[in-house]
Amino acid sequence: MLKENLKRVEDKITASCERSGRNREDVTLIAVSKTKPVETLQEAYNIGVRVFGENKVQELVEKYEILPKDIHWHMIGHLQRNKVKYIIDKVDLIHSVDSLRLAETIDREAKKHNLTANILIEVNVAGEDSKFGVPPEELETLVDGISHFSNIQVRGLMTIAPFVENAEENRAVFARLRKLSVDIAAKNIDNVNMGLLSMGMTNDYEVAIEEGATIIRVGTGIFGERDYTYV
Ligand SMILES: *Cc1c(COP(=O)(O)O)cnc(C)c1O
């Protein structure tokens, strides 16, 4: 089933890239494996998946310890400051930075490991109360503040679009995130690069690609529905 699902997602990514005149290599597919057992991740690994996304620190660390070391891990969920130390040397990219205090902790922990942490700023584009992320109006101030940390590289922006029936309803959200990233890039802030745009999930990644996503985060479309009963 995994193989067929992946093929279907791959085909849709390719088609979206073609529709929008983009190169397939410019879009990274993250297999969002949260709640799925390591056996399932191993199965995905065996058919070639190397980039996984998790939203809980403990779960990411447990899977990291067991699975092959050439996997690229992405932290896509809300991150508490006291847990940064557990993942700082394990993930390629933290997608969910939305405060100066969190960035400060990431900078401090990165220094201890003598590494530079790659992060995205999570933006609450649609202004939903239930969502984490910085409001668009506060984005520039936050990016400016974070740019002063020596062990952090801001690599771009991320958003979680609202759950909608029709993916087209999120097109404006994705276009807005891209516009914000273009505006920030134009300020030429030190240590700030706006090359990455993490947007689009199972229900709307095709639209997100058409609007410029360079990273899409797909869980259900690859692994099937999640069962939260025992989590
Ligand atoms: C769970 C999750 C996803 C994947 O959602 P699907 O709808 O299953 O593709 C993507 N991004 C984040 C931040 C998530 O928490």
Tab-separated table of C-alpha atoms and ligand atoms in Angstrom:
chain	number	residue	atom	x	y	z
A	1	MET	CA	0.000	0.000	0.000
A	2	LEU	CA	2.818	2.383	0.912
A	3	LYS	CA	4.407	1.938	-2.476
A	4	GLU	CA	1.180	2.715	-4.332
A	5	ASN	CA	0.462	5.724	-2.110
A	6	LEU	CA	3.928	7.122	-2.641
A	7	LYS	CA	3.652	6.646	-6.370
A	8	ARG	CA	0.333	8.492	-6.394
A	9	VAL	CA	1.781	11.391	-4.392
A	10	GLU	CA	4.881	11.482	-6.611
A	11	ASP	CA	2.737	11.627	-9.748
A	12	LYS	CA	0.704	14.506	-8.338
A	13	ILE	CA	3.834	16.406	-7.342
A	14	THR	CA	5.255	15.974	-10.833
A	15	ALA	CA	2.001	17.120	-12.428
A	16	SER	CA	1.786	20.185	-10.143
A	17	CYS	CA	5.375	21.104	-10.972
A	18	GLU	CA	4.654	20.786	-14.682
A	19	ARG	CA	1.496	22.899	-14.419
A	20	SER	CA	3.397	25.676	-12.709
A	21	GLY	CA	6.625	25.490	-14.698
A	22	ARG	CA	8.708	24.310	-11.768
A	23	ASN	CA	11.395	21.623	-11.443
A	24	ARG	CA	10.559	18.504	-9.455
A	25	GLU	CA	13.951	18.801	-7.692
A	26	ASP	CA	12.868	22.125	-6.204
A	27	VAL	CA	10.146	20.497	-4.090
A	28	THR	CA	11.081	18.305	-1.118
A	29	LEU	CA	8.525	15.773	0.024
A	30	ILE	CA	8.514	15.166	3.771
A	31	ALA	CA	6.833	11.911	4.796
A	32	VAL	CA	4.972	12.857	7.970
A	33	SER	CA	5.200	9.708	10.058
A	34	LYS	CA	3.743	10.866	13.395
A	35	THR	CA	1.788	8.146	15.283
A	36	LYS	CA	3.094	5.477	12.889
A	37	PRO	CA	5.214	2.622	14.291
A	38	VAL	CA	8.915	2.305	13.397
A	39	GLU	CA	8.142	-0.789	11.316
A	40	THR	CA	6.094	1.373	8.988
A	41	LEU	CA	8.863	3.965	8.738
A	42	GLN	CA	11.359	1.176	8.032
A	43	GLU	CA	9.092	-0.051	5.250
A	44	ALA	CA	9.007	3.455	3.772
A	45	TYR	CA	12.788	3.654	4.146
A	46	ASN	CA	13.153	0.375	2.287
A	47	ILE	CA	11.348	1.787	-0.733
A	48	GLY	CA	13.534	4.884	-0.721
A	49	VAL	CA	12.044	7.454	1.665
A	50	ARG	CA	14.788	9.391	3.473
A	51	VAL	CA	12.999	12.476	4.764
A	52	PHE	CA	10.597	12.110	7.685
A	53	GLY	CA	8.620	14.658	9.680
A	54	GLU	CA	7.526	14.273	13.294
A	55	ASN	CA	5.637	16.642	15.567
A	56	LYS	CA	6.543	15.293	19.019
A	57	VAL	CA	10.024	15.389	20.511
A	58	GLN	CA	9.920	12.078	22.352
A	59	GLU	CA	8.522	10.210	19.372
A	60	LEU	CA	11.128	11.708	17.047
A	61	VAL	CA	13.979	10.779	19.387
A	62	GLU	CA	12.732	7.212	19.844
A	63	LYS	CA	12.470	6.675	16.104
A	64	TYR	CA	15.797	8.408	15.506
A	65	GLU	CA	17.594	5.980	17.829
A	66	ILE	CA	16.185	2.900	16.111
A	67	LEU	CA	16.152	3.777	12.416
A	68	PRO	CA	19.095	4.152	9.960
A	69	LYS	CA	21.299	7.181	10.417
A	70	ASP	CA	21.025	8.485	6.869
A	71	ILE	CA	17.456	9.619	7.491
A	72	HIS	CA	16.792	13.365	7.462
A	73	TRP	CA	14.469	14.320	10.310
A	74	HIS	CA	12.284	17.419	10.368
A	75	MET	CA	10.610	18.785	13.492
A	76	ILE	CA	7.292	20.096	12.224
A	77	GLY	CA	5.275	20.412	15.436
A	78	HIS	CA	5.065	22.956	18.222
A	79	LEU	CA	8.289	22.860	20.216
A	80	GLN	CA	8.612	23.527	23.945
A	81	ARG	CA	11.792	25.262	25.019
A	82	ASN	CA	12.742	22.630	27.601
A	83	LYS	CA	12.734	19.966	24.883
A	84	VAL	CA	14.972	21.690	22.348
A	85	LYS	CA	18.059	19.999	23.797
A	86	TYR	CA	16.793	16.535	22.864
A	87	ILE	CA	16.496	17.212	19.137
A	88	ILE	CA	18.960	20.003	18.358
A	89	ASP	CA	21.625	17.628	16.994
A	90	LYS	CA	19.153	15.235	15.338
A	91	VAL	CA	17.068	17.327	12.966
A	92	ASP	CA	17.881	18.999	9.650
A	93	LEU	CA	15.261	21.671	10.070
A	94	ILE	CA	12.914	22.993	12.766
A	95	HIS	CA	9.773	24.251	11.002
A	96	SER	CA	7.924	25.713	13.960
A	97	VAL	CA	9.781	28.672	15.452
A	98	ASP	CA	7.349	31.405	16.400
A	99	SER	CA	8.936	33.332	19.264
A	100	LEU	CA	12.182	35.022	20.193
A	101	ARG	CA	12.369	33.032	23.426
A	102	LEU	CA	12.212	29.725	21.584
A	103	ALA	CA	14.849	30.932	19.120
A	104	GLU	CA	17.048	32.004	22.025
A	105	THR	CA	16.919	28.490	23.458
A	106	ILE	CA	17.638	26.932	20.075
A	107	ASP	CA	20.639	29.256	19.682
A	108	ARG	CA	21.982	28.342	23.113
A	109	GLU	CA	21.600	24.586	22.569
A	110	ALA	CA	23.095	24.818	19.076
A	111	LYS	CA	26.142	26.578	20.528
A	112	LYS	CA	26.699	23.713	22.971
A	113	HIS	CA	26.963	21.346	20.008
A	114	ASN	CA	28.969	23.792	17.970
A	115	LEU	CA	26.424	23.730	15.171
A	116	THR	CA	24.178	26.119	13.309
A	117	ALA	CA	20.485	25.318	13.613
A	118	ASN	CA	18.402	25.665	10.465
A	119	ILE	CA	14.951	26.982	11.217
A	120	LEU	CA	11.774	28.176	9.566
A	121	ILE	CA	9.487	30.779	11.066
A	122	GLU	CA	5.938	29.486	11.450
A	123	VAL	CA	3.402	32.089	10.372
A	124	ASN	CA	-0.267	31.991	11.314
A	125	VAL	CA	-1.342	33.367	7.955
A	126	ALA	CA	-5.042	32.710	8.336
A	127	GLY	CA	-5.143	34.130	11.869
A	128	GLU	CA	-6.762	31.062	13.380
A	129	ASP	CA	-6.946	31.155	17.196
A	130	SER	CA	-6.191	27.447	17.438
A	131	LYS	CA	-2.904	27.686	15.600
A	132	PHE	CA	0.621	28.426	16.672
A	133	GLY	CA	2.696	30.760	14.562
A	134	VAL	CA	3.538	34.437	14.514
A	135	PRO	CA	0.921	36.827	13.086
A	136	PRO	CA	2.020	38.272	9.712
A	137	GLU	CA	2.245	41.789	11.203
A	138	GLU	CA	4.871	40.649	13.715
A	139	LEU	CA	6.931	38.550	11.318
A	140	GLU	CA	9.541	41.110	10.349
A	141	THR	CA	10.271	42.129	13.943
A	142	LEU	CA	10.686	38.494	14.941
A	143	VAL	CA	12.972	37.683	12.004
A	144	ASP	CA	15.030	40.766	12.780
A	145	GLY	CA	15.440	39.688	16.395
A	146	ILE	CA	16.377	36.127	15.496
A	147	SER	CA	18.924	37.319	12.918
A	148	HIS	CA	21.194	38.422	15.770
A	149	PHE	CA	21.661	34.896	17.121
A	150	SER	CA	24.984	33.496	15.974
A	151	ASN	CA	24.041	29.813	15.860
A	152	ILE	CA	20.780	30.062	13.952
A	153	GLN	CA	20.148	30.347	10.226
A	154	VAL	CA	16.652	31.401	9.215
A	155	ARG	CA	15.966	29.451	6.033
A	156	GLY	CA	12.405	30.455	5.255
A	157	LEU	CA	8.785	30.313	6.334
A	158	MET	CA	6.242	27.664	7.200
A	159	THR	CA	2.484	27.683	7.610
A	160	ILE	CA	-0.267	25.250	8.471
A	161	ALA	CA	-3.250	26.218	6.351
A	162	PRO	CA	-6.812	25.805	7.660
A	163	PHE	CA	-8.638	22.537	7.143
A	164	VAL	CA	-10.906	23.126	4.157
A	165	GLU	CA	-13.096	20.956	1.958
A	166	ASN	CA	-11.738	22.417	-1.256
A	167	ALA	CA	-7.975	22.967	-1.480
A	168	GLU	CA	-8.557	26.014	-3.686
A	169	GLU	CA	-9.772	27.818	-0.578
A	170	ASN	CA	-6.179	27.760	0.698
A	171	ARG	CA	-4.605	29.192	-2.426
A	172	ALA	CA	-4.701	32.721	-1.022
A	173	VAL	CA	-3.071	31.530	2.220
A	174	PHE	CA	-0.156	29.998	0.323
A	175	ALA	CA	0.181	33.035	-1.955
A	176	ARG	CA	0.272	35.248	1.132
A	177	LEU	CA	3.068	33.218	2.733
A	178	ARG	CA	5.093	33.451	-0.452
A	179	LYS	CA	4.517	37.201	-0.607
A	180	LEU	CA	5.675	37.549	2.997
A	181	SER	CA	8.836	35.613	2.205
A	182	VAL	CA	9.567	37.810	-0.831
A	183	ASP	CA	9.076	40.937	1.292
A	184	ILE	CA	11.425	39.676	4.022
A	185	ALA	CA	14.024	38.563	1.465
A	186	ALA	CA	14.027	42.075	0.004
A	187	LYS	CA	15.224	43.453	3.370
A	188	ASN	CA	18.524	41.562	3.023
A	189	ILE	CA	18.832	40.800	6.712
A	190	ASP	CA	22.071	39.108	7.844
A	191	ASN	CA	21.741	35.369	8.570
A	192	VAL	CA	18.305	35.356	6.984
A	193	ASN	CA	17.601	33.431	3.820
A	194	MET	CA	14.082	32.999	2.470
A	195	GLY	CA	14.781	30.095	0.127
A	196	LEU	CA	12.434	27.626	1.808
A	197	LEU	CA	8.637	27.672	1.908
A	198	SER	CA	7.119	24.785	3.873
A	199	MET	CA	3.432	24.659	3.007
A	200	GLY	CA	0.897	22.110	1.850
A	201	MET	CA	-0.338	18.871	3.434
A	202	THR	CA	-2.258	15.861	2.080
A	203	ASN	CA	-5.369	17.834	1.209
A	204	ASP	CA	-3.758	20.820	-0.443
A	205	TYR	CA	-0.134	20.163	-1.438
A	206	GLU	CA	-0.861	20.434	-5.164
A	207	VAL	CA	-2.163	23.977	-4.755
A	208	ALA	CA	0.756	24.759	-2.423
A	209	ILE	CA	3.254	23.653	-5.077
A	210	GLU	CA	1.517	25.830	-7.649
A	211	GLU	CA	1.938	28.733	-5.230
A	212	GLY	CA	5.641	28.118	-4.676
A	213	ALA	CA	6.061	25.530	-1.902
A	214	THR	CA	9.599	24.119	-1.748
A	215	ILE	CA	8.718	21.685	1.043
A	216	ILE	CA	5.442	19.815	1.362
A	217	ARG	CA	4.484	17.787	4.442
A	218	VAL	CA	2.392	14.744	3.565
A	219	GLY	CA	1.217	12.215	6.161
A	220	THR	CA	-2.170	10.670	5.397
A	221	GLY	CA	-1.529	10.618	1.648
A	222	ILE	CA	1.469	8.324	2.210
A	223	PHE	CA	0.737	6.380	5.397
A	224	GLY	CA	-3.076	6.404	5.475
A	225	GLU	CA	-5.304	7.676	8.277
A	226	ARG	CA	-3.783	8.107	11.735
A	227	ASP	CA	-5.108	6.287	14.769
A	228	TYR	CA	-4.782	8.452	17.868
A	229	THR	CA	-6.547	5.976	20.183
A	230	TYR	CA	-3.429	4.712	21.932
A	231	VAL	CA	-1.159	7.708	21.533
B	1	LIG	C1	0.284	16.033	10.740
B	1	LIG	C2	0.931	17.174	10.041
B	1	LIG	C3	1.068	17.184	8.646
B	1	LIG	C4	0.548	16.093	7.734
B	1	LIG	O1	-0.847	16.118	7.665
B	1	LIG	P1	-1.640	15.196	6.596
B	1	LIG	O2	-2.920	15.881	6.418
B	1	LIG	O3	-1.774	13.843	7.218
B	1	LIG	O4	-0.830	15.160	5.365
B	1	LIG	C5	1.720	18.264	8.066
B	1	LIG	N1	2.204	19.279	8.807
B	1	LIG	C6	2.103	19.292	10.150
B	1	LIG	C7	2.668	20.442	10.911
B	1	LIG	C8	1.450	18.255	10.808
B	1	LIG	O5	1.341	18.293	12.149
